[in-house]
N, CA, C and O atoms as a CHARMM CRD file, in Angstrom:
* protein
*
  292
    1    1 ARG  N      2.65400   7.37000   5.58500 PROA 1      0.00000
    2    1 ARG  CA     3.81100   6.57200   5.18500 PROA 1      0.00000
    3    1 ARG  C      4.07400   5.49000   6.21100 PROA 1      0.00000
    4    1 ARG  O      3.66000   5.59300   7.36600 PROA 1      0.00000
    5    2 GLY  N      4.75500   4.47100   5.78100 PROA 2      0.00000
    6    2 GLY  CA     5.13500   3.42800   6.69800 PROA 2      0.00000
    7    2 GLY  C      4.51800   2.09100   6.34500 PROA 2      0.00000
    8    2 GLY  O      3.91800   1.92300   5.28400 PROA 2      0.00000
    9    3 ARG  N      4.67800   1.14900   7.25100 PROA 3      0.00000
   10    3 ARG  CA     4.16500  -0.20500   7.05300 PROA 3      0.00000
   11    3 ARG  C      3.16000  -0.60200   8.12000 PROA 3      0.00000
   12    3 ARG  O      2.47800  -1.61600   7.97200 PROA 3      0.00000
   13    4 ASP  N      3.05300   0.17100   9.19100 PROA 4      0.00000
   14    4 ASP  CA     2.08700  -0.08800  10.26200 PROA 4      0.00000
   15    4 ASP  C      1.09500   1.05400  10.31800 PROA 4      0.00000
   16    4 ASP  O      1.47800   2.22300  10.35700 PROA 4      0.00000
   17    5 PHE  N     -0.19900   0.70200  10.32200 PROA 5      0.00000
   18    5 PHE  CA    -1.24100   1.72500  10.32000 PROA 5      0.00000
   19    5 PHE  C     -2.26600   1.42500  11.40900 PROA 5      0.00000
   20    5 PHE  O     -2.73100   0.29100  11.53100 PROA 5      0.00000
   21    6 ASP  N     -2.61200   2.41900  12.18400 PROA 6      0.00000
   22    6 ASP  CA    -3.68700   2.32800  13.17000 PROA 6      0.00000
   23    6 ASP  C     -4.85200   3.15500  12.64700 PROA 6      0.00000
   24    6 ASP  O     -4.71800   4.35900  12.43000 PROA 6      0.00000
   25    7 LEU  N     -5.98700   2.51100  12.44800 PROA 7      0.00000
   26    7 LEU  CA    -7.17600   3.18800  11.93100 PROA 7      0.00000
   27    7 LEU  C     -8.28600   3.08500  12.96300 PROA 7      0.00000
   28    7 LEU  O     -8.56700   1.99900  13.46900 PROA 7      0.00000
   29    8 GLU  N     -8.91500   4.20500  13.27700 PROA 8      0.00000
   30    8 GLU  CA   -10.03400   4.21000  14.21600 PROA 8      0.00000
   31    8 GLU  C    -11.27300   4.74200  13.51000 PROA 8      0.00000
   32    8 GLU  O    -11.29200   5.88000  13.03900 PROA 8      0.00000
   33    9 ILE  N    -12.30200   3.91100  13.44300 PROA 9      0.00000
   34    9 ILE  CA   -13.57400   4.30100  12.84500 PROA 9      0.00000
   35    9 ILE  C    -14.42500   4.89500  13.96300 PROA 9      0.00000
   36    9 ILE  O    -14.64200   4.25700  14.99300 PROA 9      0.00000
   37   10 GLY  N    -14.90200   6.11500  13.75600 PROA 10     0.00000
   38   10 GLY  CA   -15.67400   6.78200  14.79700 PROA 10     0.00000
   39   10 GLY  C    -16.57800   7.85700  14.22200 PROA 10     0.00000
   40   10 GLY  O    -16.78000   7.94400  13.01000 PROA 10     0.00000
   41   11 HSD  N    -17.11800   8.67300  15.11700 PROA 11     0.00000
   42   11 HSD  CA   -17.98000   9.79300  14.73900 PROA 11     0.00000
   43   11 HSD  C    -17.25300  11.11600  14.95300 PROA 11     0.00000
   44   11 HSD  O    -16.41200  11.23900  15.84300 PROA 11     0.00000
   45   12 ALA  N    -17.58300  12.08500  14.14000 PROA 12     0.00000
   46   12 ALA  CA   -17.10200  13.45200  14.32500 PROA 12     0.00000
   47   12 ALA  C    -18.17000  14.39600  13.78000 PROA 12     0.00000
   48   12 ALA  O    -18.94100  14.02600  12.89500 PROA 12     0.00000
   49   13 ARG  N    -18.21000  15.60500  14.30700 PROA 13     0.00000
   50   13 ARG  CA   -19.12400  16.62800  13.79900 PROA 13     0.00000
   51   13 ARG  C    -18.44500  17.32800  12.62300 PROA 13     0.00000
   52   13 ARG  O    -17.28300  17.72200  12.71200 PROA 13     0.00000
   53   14 VAL  N    -19.18200  17.47700  11.52300 PROA 14     0.00000
   54   14 VAL  CA   -18.65600  18.14200  10.32800 PROA 14     0.00000
   55   14 VAL  C    -19.66100  19.17300   9.84400 PROA 14     0.00000
   56   14 VAL  O    -20.85400  19.08100  10.13500 PROA 14     0.00000
   57   15 ASP  N    -19.16800  20.15200   9.10500 PROA 15     0.00000
   58   15 ASP  CA   -20.03800  21.18100   8.52900 PROA 15     0.00000
   59   15 ASP  C    -19.50500  21.53800   7.15100 PROA 15     0.00000
   60   15 ASP  O    -18.54700  22.30000   7.02100 PROA 15     0.00000
   61   16 PHE  N    -20.13600  20.97800   6.12100 PROA 16     0.00000
   62   16 PHE  CA   -19.75500  21.26500   4.74000 PROA 16     0.00000
   63   16 PHE  C    -20.74300  22.19000   4.05800 PROA 16     0.00000
   64   16 PHE  O    -20.43200  22.77300   3.01900 PROA 16     0.00000
   65   17 THR  N    -21.94400  22.33600   4.63400 PROA 17     0.00000
   66   17 THR  CA   -23.02300  23.05200   3.95400 PROA 17     0.00000
   67   17 THR  C    -23.61900  24.18600   4.78900 PROA 17     0.00000
   68   17 THR  O    -24.61100  24.79600   4.39000 PROA 17     0.00000
   69   18 GLY  N    -23.02300  24.46500   5.93500 PROA 18     0.00000
   70   18 GLY  CA   -23.60600  25.45900   6.82400 PROA 18     0.00000
   71   18 GLY  C    -24.45700  24.83200   7.90900 PROA 18     0.00000
   72   18 GLY  O    -24.94200  25.53200   8.79800 PROA 18     0.00000
   73   19 THR  N    -24.64400  23.52400   7.85100 PROA 19     0.00000
   74   19 THR  CA   -25.37900  22.78600   8.87300 PROA 19     0.00000
   75   19 THR  C    -24.46800  21.70100   9.43100 PROA 19     0.00000
   76   19 THR  O    -23.97100  20.85500   8.68800 PROA 19     0.00000
   77   20 GLU  N    -24.25200  21.73000  10.74000 PROA 20     0.00000
   78   20 GLU  CA   -23.39100  20.72800  11.35300 PROA 20     0.00000
   79   20 GLU  C    -24.11200  19.39500  11.44400 PROA 20     0.00000
   80   20 GLU  O    -25.28800  19.33400  11.80300 PROA 20     0.00000
   81   21 ARG  N    -23.39700  18.33000  11.11600 PROA 21     0.00000
   82   21 ARG  CA   -23.94500  16.97700  11.15200 PROA 21     0.00000
   83   21 ARG  C    -22.89500  16.02700  11.70800 PROA 21     0.00000
   84   21 ARG  O    -21.71000  16.35500  11.77100 PROA 21     0.00000
   85   22 THR  N    -23.35200  14.84300  12.11200 PROA 22     0.00000
   86   22 THR  CA   -22.45000  13.79200  12.55600 PROA 22     0.00000
   87   22 THR  C    -22.07100  12.93300  11.35700 PROA 22     0.00000
   88   22 THR  O    -22.93300  12.53000  10.57600 PROA 22     0.00000
   89   23 ALA  N    -20.78700  12.65800  11.21500 PROA 23     0.00000
   90   23 ALA  CA   -20.29800  11.83300  10.10700 PROA 23     0.00000
   91   23 ALA  C    -19.47000  10.68500  10.66100 PROA 23     0.00000
   92   23 ALA  O    -18.92600  10.76800  11.76200 PROA 23     0.00000
   93   24 ILE  N    -19.38300   9.62400   9.88900 PROA 24     0.00000
   94   24 ILE  CA   -18.48400   8.53200  10.22000 PROA 24     0.00000
   95   24 ILE  C    -17.11900   8.87900   9.63200 PROA 24     0.00000
   96   24 ILE  O    -17.00900   9.21800   8.45400 PROA 24     0.00000
   97   25 THR  N    -16.08700   8.79300  10.45800 PROA 25     0.00000
   98   25 THR  CA   -14.74500   9.18600  10.05300 PROA 25     0.00000
   99   25 THR  C    -13.75200   8.05700  10.32900 PROA 25     0.00000
  100   25 THR  O    -14.04300   7.12000  11.07400 PROA 25     0.00000
  101   26 VAL  N    -12.59600   8.16600   9.72200 PROA 26     0.00000
  102   26 VAL  CA   -11.47800   7.28700  10.03500 PROA 26     0.00000
  103   26 VAL  C    -10.34700   8.18700  10.51400 PROA 26     0.00000
  104   26 VAL  O     -9.89200   9.07300   9.79000 PROA 26     0.00000
  105   27 ASN  N     -9.90200   7.94700  11.74400 PROA 27     0.00000
  106   27 ASN  CA    -8.88700   8.79100  12.39200 PROA 27     0.00000
  107   27 ASN  C     -9.33500  10.24800  12.42300 PROA 27     0.00000
  108   27 ASN  O     -8.51600  11.15800  12.30200 PROA 27     0.00000
  109   28 GLY  N    -10.63600  10.46300  12.58500 PROA 28     0.00000
  110   28 GLY  CA   -11.18300  11.81200  12.67300 PROA 28     0.00000
  111   28 GLY  C    -11.22800  12.55000  11.35500 PROA 28     0.00000
  112   28 GLY  O    -11.49600  13.75200  11.33300 PROA 28     0.00000
  113   29 SER  N    -10.97400  11.86900  10.26400 PROA 29     0.00000
  114   29 SER  CA   -10.86300  12.49800   8.94900 PROA 29     0.00000
  115   29 SER  C    -12.00700  12.06900   8.03600 PROA 29     0.00000
  116   29 SER  O    -12.45200  10.92100   8.06800 PROA 29     0.00000
  117   30 LEU  N    -12.46300  12.99700   7.23500 PROA 30     0.00000
  118   30 LEU  CA   -13.47200  12.73000   6.21300 PROA 30     0.00000
  119   30 LEU  C    -13.07500  13.50000   4.96100 PROA 30     0.00000
  120   30 LEU  O    -13.11600  14.73100   4.98400 PROA 30     0.00000
  121   31 PRO  N    -12.69600  12.84700   3.87700 PROA 31     0.00000
  122   31 PRO  CA   -12.67400  11.40300   3.69300 PROA 31     0.00000
  123   31 PRO  C    -11.58100  10.75000   4.54000 PROA 31     0.00000
  124   31 PRO  O    -10.75100  11.42300   5.15000 PROA 31     0.00000
  125   32 ALA  N    -11.61100   9.42700   4.55500 PROA 32     0.00000
  126   32 ALA  CA   -10.61500   8.67200   5.30900 PROA 32     0.00000
  127   32 ALA  C     -9.22000   8.92200   4.74600 PROA 32     0.00000
  128   32 ALA  O     -9.08000   9.32400   3.59100 PROA 32     0.00000
  129   33 PRO  N     -8.19800   8.69000   5.54900 PROA 33     0.00000
  130   33 PRO  CA    -6.82000   8.86600   5.05300 PROA 33     0.00000
  131   33 PRO  C     -6.54700   7.97700   3.84300 PROA 33     0.00000
  132   33 PRO  O     -7.08100   6.87300   3.73700 PROA 33     0.00000
  133   34 LEU  N     -5.72200   8.46700   2.94700 PROA 34     0.00000
  134   34 LEU  CA    -5.31500   7.71200   1.76800 PROA 34     0.00000
  135   34 LEU  C     -4.06500   6.91400   2.12300 PROA 34     0.00000
  136   34 LEU  O     -3.05200   7.48100   2.53400 PROA 34     0.00000
  137   35 LEU  N     -4.14300   5.60900   1.96200 PROA 35     0.00000
  138   35 LEU  CA    -3.01000   4.72700   2.24300 PROA 35     0.00000
  139   35 LEU  C     -2.51900   4.14300   0.93100 PROA 35     0.00000
  140   35 LEU  O     -3.30900   3.63000   0.13900 PROA 35     0.00000
  141   36 ARG  N     -1.22500   4.22100   0.70200 PROA 36     0.00000
  142   36 ARG  CA    -0.66500   3.68500  -0.53900 PROA 36     0.00000
  143   36 ARG  C      0.54400   2.82700  -0.22500 PROA 36     0.00000
  144   36 ARG  O      1.33500   3.13900   0.66600 PROA 36     0.00000
  145   37 TRP  N      0.67100   1.74900  -0.96500 PROA 37     0.00000
  146   37 TRP  CA     1.86000   0.92200  -0.91600 PROA 37     0.00000
  147   37 TRP  C      1.97300   0.20200  -2.23800 PROA 37     0.00000
  148   37 TRP  O      1.05800   0.24900  -3.06100 PROA 37     0.00000
  149   38 ARG  N      3.08300  -0.45900  -2.44300 PROA 38     0.00000
  150   38 ARG  CA     3.33600  -1.14000  -3.71500 PROA 38     0.00000
  151   38 ARG  C      3.04400  -2.63000  -3.61300 PROA 38     0.00000
  152   38 ARG  O      3.13000  -3.22700  -2.53900 PROA 38     0.00000
  153   39 GLU  N      2.69400  -3.21800  -4.76000 PROA 39     0.00000
  154   39 GLU  CA     2.45300  -4.65400  -4.80300 PROA 39     0.00000
  155   39 GLU  C      3.65300  -5.38700  -4.22800 PROA 39     0.00000
  156   39 GLU  O      4.80100  -5.10700  -4.57300 PROA 39     0.00000
  157   40 GLY  N      3.36000  -6.33400  -3.34200 PROA 40     0.00000
  158   40 GLY  CA     4.40600  -7.11100  -2.70400 PROA 40     0.00000
  159   40 GLY  C      4.80700  -6.58500  -1.33600 PROA 40     0.00000
  160   40 GLY  O      5.44400  -7.30200  -0.56400 PROA 40     0.00000
  161   41 ASP  N      4.44000  -5.33200  -1.01600 PROA 41     0.00000
  162   41 ASP  CA     4.74100  -4.79400   0.30900 PROA 41     0.00000
  163   41 ASP  C      3.93600  -5.53000   1.36800 PROA 41     0.00000
  164   41 ASP  O      2.81100  -5.96000   1.11500 PROA 41     0.00000
  165   42 THR  N      4.50600  -5.67300   2.53600 PROA 42     0.00000
  166   42 THR  CA     3.79700  -6.21700   3.67800 PROA 42     0.00000
  167   42 THR  C      3.45100  -5.07200   4.60200 PROA 42     0.00000
  168   42 THR  O      4.32600  -4.30800   5.00900 PROA 42     0.00000
  169   43 VAL  N      2.17100  -4.95000   4.93600 PROA 43     0.00000
  170   43 VAL  CA     1.72400  -3.88500   5.83700 PROA 43     0.00000
  171   43 VAL  C      0.88300  -4.49000   6.94600 PROA 43     0.00000
  172   43 VAL  O      0.34300  -5.58700   6.80200 PROA 43     0.00000
  173   44 ARG  N      0.77800  -3.77700   8.04100 PROA 44     0.00000
  174   44 ARG  CA    -0.05100  -4.20100   9.16800 PROA 44     0.00000
  175   44 ARG  C     -1.07300  -3.10100   9.42200 PROA 44     0.00000
  176   44 ARG  O     -0.71900  -1.94000   9.62500 PROA 44     0.00000
  177   45 LEU  N     -2.35100  -3.48800   9.40600 PROA 45     0.00000
  178   45 LEU  CA    -3.44500  -2.56000   9.65800 PROA 45     0.00000
  179   45 LEU  C     -4.15400  -2.98700  10.93100 PROA 45     0.00000
  180   45 LEU  O     -4.61800  -4.12100  11.04100 PROA 45     0.00000
  181   46 ARG  N     -4.23600  -2.08200  11.88600 PROA 46     0.00000
  182   46 ARG  CA    -4.99000  -2.32000  13.11200 PROA 46     0.00000
  183   46 ARG  C     -6.19700  -1.39000  13.05400 PROA 46     0.00000
  184   46 ARG  O     -6.04600  -0.16900  13.05000 PROA 46     0.00000
  185   47 VAL  N     -7.39300  -1.97000  13.01000 PROA 47     0.00000
  186   47 VAL  CA    -8.62200  -1.18600  12.87700 PROA 47     0.00000
  187   47 VAL  C     -9.42800  -1.31100  14.16000 PROA 47     0.00000
  188   47 VAL  O     -9.71500  -2.41400  14.62700 PROA 47     0.00000
  189   48 ARG  N     -9.78600  -0.16200  14.72100 PROA 48     0.00000
  190   48 ARG  CA   -10.60600  -0.11700  15.93800 PROA 48     0.00000
  191   48 ARG  C    -11.91000   0.57900  15.60100 PROA 48     0.00000
  192   48 ARG  O    -11.91200   1.72100  15.14200 PROA 48     0.00000
  193   49 ASN  N    -13.01900  -0.10800  15.83000 PROA 49     0.00000
  194   49 ASN  CA   -14.34200   0.44500  15.56500 PROA 49     0.00000
  195   49 ASN  C    -14.92000   0.96900  16.88300 PROA 49     0.00000
  196   49 ASN  O    -15.21200   0.18600  17.78700 PROA 49     0.00000
  197   50 THR  N    -15.08400   2.28600  16.99400 PROA 50     0.00000
  198   50 THR  CA   -15.66400   2.87600  18.20400 PROA 50     0.00000
  199   50 THR  C    -17.14300   3.19000  18.03000 PROA 50     0.00000
  200   50 THR  O    -17.75900   3.77700  18.91900 PROA 50     0.00000
  201   51 LEU  N    -17.72100   2.80500  16.88900 PROA 51     0.00000
  202   51 LEU  CA   -19.14600   3.00600  16.65200 PROA 51     0.00000
  203   51 LEU  C    -19.95000   1.99800  17.45400 PROA 51     0.00000
  204   51 LEU  O    -19.40500   1.01000  17.94700 PROA 51     0.00000
  205   52 GLN  N    -21.22600   2.24200  17.58200 PROA 52     0.00000
  206   52 GLN  CA   -22.12200   1.31300  18.26200 PROA 52     0.00000
  207   52 GLN  C    -22.70100   0.27600  17.30300 PROA 52     0.00000
  208   52 GLN  O    -23.53300  -0.54000  17.69900 PROA 52     0.00000
  209   53 GLU  N    -22.26200   0.30500  16.03800 PROA 53     0.00000
  210   53 GLU  CA   -22.73600  -0.65300  15.04100 PROA 53     0.00000
  211   53 GLU  C    -21.53500  -1.22200  14.29300 PROA 53     0.00000
  212   53 GLU  O    -20.42400  -0.70100  14.38700 PROA 53     0.00000
  213   54 ASP  N    -21.77700  -2.29800  13.55100 PROA 54     0.00000
  214   54 ASP  CA   -20.72400  -2.88000  12.73100 PROA 54     0.00000
  215   54 ASP  C    -20.27700  -1.86500  11.68900 PROA 54     0.00000
  216   54 ASP  O    -21.05100  -1.00600  11.26900 PROA 54     0.00000
  217   55 ALA  N    -19.03800  -1.97300  11.28400 PROA 55     0.00000
  218   55 ALA  CA   -18.49800  -1.09400  10.25000 PROA 55     0.00000
  219   55 ALA  C    -17.56800  -1.90400   9.36300 PROA 55     0.00000
  220   55 ALA  O    -17.13100  -2.99500   9.73100 PROA 55     0.00000
  221   56 SER  N    -17.27400  -1.36600   8.20600 PROA 56     0.00000
  222   56 SER  CA   -16.33700  -2.02800   7.30900 PROA 56     0.00000
  223   56 SER  C    -15.59100  -0.97700   6.50800 PROA 56     0.00000
  224   56 SER  O    -15.97900   0.19100   6.47300 PROA 56     0.00000
  225   57 ILE  N    -14.52500  -1.40500   5.87200 PROA 57     0.00000
  226   57 ILE  CA   -13.73400  -0.52800   5.00800 PROA 57     0.00000
  227   57 ILE  C    -13.70100  -1.17400   3.63000 PROA 57     0.00000
  228   57 ILE  O    -13.45700  -2.37400   3.49900 PROA 57     0.00000
  229   58 HSD  N    -13.94900  -0.36900   2.61100 PROA 58     0.00000
  230   58 HSD  CA   -13.87600  -0.86100   1.23300 PROA 58     0.00000
  231   58 HSD  C    -12.51000  -0.48200   0.66800 PROA 58     0.00000
  232   58 HSD  O    -12.10600   0.68000   0.71900 PROA 58     0.00000
  233   59 TRP  N    -11.81400  -1.46400   0.13700 PROA 59     0.00000
  234   59 TRP  CA   -10.46600  -1.24400  -0.37400 PROA 59     0.00000
  235   59 TRP  C    -10.47400  -1.19800  -1.89200 PROA 59     0.00000
  236   59 TRP  O    -11.14600  -2.00100  -2.53800 PROA 59     0.00000
  237   60 HSD  N     -9.73600  -0.27000  -2.45800 PROA 60     0.00000
  238   60 HSD  CA    -9.51700  -0.22600  -3.90100 PROA 60     0.00000
  239   60 HSD  C     -8.13100  -0.76600  -4.17100 PROA 60     0.00000
  240   60 HSD  O     -7.17300  -0.38500  -3.50000 PROA 60     0.00000
  241   61 GLY  N     -8.01500  -1.64800  -5.14700 PROA 61     0.00000
  242   61 GLY  CA    -6.72000  -2.16900  -5.55000 PROA 61     0.00000
  243   61 GLY  C     -6.28700  -3.42600  -4.82400 PROA 61     0.00000
  244   61 GLY  O     -5.20000  -3.93900  -5.08600 PROA 61     0.00000
  245   62 LEU  N     -7.11500  -3.93900  -3.91100 PROA 62     0.00000
  246   62 LEU  CA    -6.79900  -5.19800  -3.24300 PROA 62     0.00000
  247   62 LEU  C     -7.79600  -6.25100  -3.67500 PROA 62     0.00000
  248   62 LEU  O     -8.99800  -5.98600  -3.71800 PROA 62     0.00000
  249   63 ILE  N     -7.32500  -7.41900  -3.99000 PROA 63     0.00000
  250   63 ILE  CA    -8.21400  -8.50600  -4.36300 PROA 63     0.00000
  251   63 ILE  C     -8.58100  -9.26100  -3.08800 PROA 63     0.00000
  252   63 ILE  O     -7.73000  -9.87900  -2.44800 PROA 63     0.00000
  253   64 LEU  N     -9.85200  -9.19700  -2.73600 PROA 64     0.00000
  254   64 LEU  CA   -10.36700  -9.84400  -1.53100 PROA 64     0.00000
  255   64 LEU  C    -11.60800 -10.64300  -1.87900 PROA 64     0.00000
  256   64 LEU  O    -12.26400 -10.35400  -2.88000 PROA 64     0.00000
  257   65 PRO  N    -11.94600 -11.65100  -1.06600 PROA 65     0.00000
  258   65 PRO  CA   -13.23100 -12.32900  -1.25600 PROA 65     0.00000
  259   65 PRO  C    -14.37000 -11.32000  -1.10200 PROA 65     0.00000
  260   65 PRO  O    -14.27900 -10.41100  -0.27700 PROA 65     0.00000
  261   66 ALA  N    -15.42200 -11.46800  -1.87300 PROA 66     0.00000
  262   66 ALA  CA   -16.53500 -10.51400  -1.87500 PROA 66     0.00000
  263   66 ALA  C    -17.11900 -10.30800  -0.47800 PROA 66     0.00000
  264   66 ALA  O    -17.52400  -9.19600  -0.14000 PROA 66     0.00000
  265   67 ASN  N    -17.16800 -11.35300   0.32900 PROA 67     0.00000
  266   67 ASN  CA   -17.77100 -11.21400   1.65700 PROA 67     0.00000
  267   67 ASN  C    -16.84400 -10.51200   2.65300 PROA 67     0.00000
  268   67 ASN  O    -17.21100 -10.34200   3.81600 PROA 67     0.00000
  269   68 MET  N    -15.66400 -10.10700   2.22000 PROA 68     0.00000
  270   68 MET  CA   -14.73300  -9.41900   3.11600 PROA 68     0.00000
  271   68 MET  C    -14.43500  -7.99700   2.65700 PROA 68     0.00000
  272   68 MET  O    -13.53600  -7.35600   3.20000 PROA 68     0.00000
  273   69 ASP  N    -15.16500  -7.49400   1.67600 PROA 69     0.00000
  274   69 ASP  CA   -14.82800  -6.18800   1.10900 PROA 69     0.00000
  275   69 ASP  C    -16.01900  -5.25200   1.06900 PROA 69     0.00000
  276   69 ASP  O    -16.74800  -5.20800   0.07700 PROA 69     0.00000
  277   70 GLY  N    -16.22100  -4.50200   2.14400 PROA 70     0.00000
  278   70 GLY  CA   -17.11700  -3.36000   2.08700 PROA 70     0.00000
  279   70 GLY  C    -18.52400  -3.53600   2.62200 PROA 70     0.00000
  280   70 GLY  O    -19.29200  -2.57500   2.61900 PROA 70     0.00000
  281   71 VAL  N    -18.89300  -4.71500   3.08000 PROA 71     0.00000
  282   71 VAL  CA   -20.25400  -4.88200   3.60300 PROA 71     0.00000
  283   71 VAL  C    -20.16900  -5.22900   5.07400 PROA 71     0.00000
  284   71 VAL  O    -19.62900  -6.27700   5.42800 PROA 71     0.00000
  285   72 PRO  N    -20.70300  -4.35300   5.96000 PROA 72     0.00000
  286   72 PRO  CA   -20.60800  -4.63800   7.40000 PROA 72     0.00000
  287   72 PRO  C    -21.21800  -5.99400   7.74900 PROA 72     0.00000
  288   72 PRO  O    -22.21100  -6.41900   7.15900 PROA 72     0.00000
  289   73 GLY  N    -20.59800  -6.66100   8.72100 PROA 73     0.00000
  290   73 GLY  CA   -21.11100  -7.93300   9.19600 PROA 73     0.00000
  291   73 GLY  C    -20.63800  -9.09300   8.38100 PROA 73     0.00000
  292   73 GLY  O    -20.99400 -10.23600   8.66800 PROA 73     0.00000
């Protein structure tokens, strides 16, 4: 809840199948946290990428230019 969100993209160890693996997480969560707001709301998102490679976030319900939605780099 709220209007300000801090998101950290990083790695965490997960085990869904009996074998531990490294996964990409947001705020240590897999899947990433669900963020909801209403049309017209103003929100602030601060995203910190702690990975050693480029990362991106794909948004559902936001109209963005294609080159800004979901493809790293």
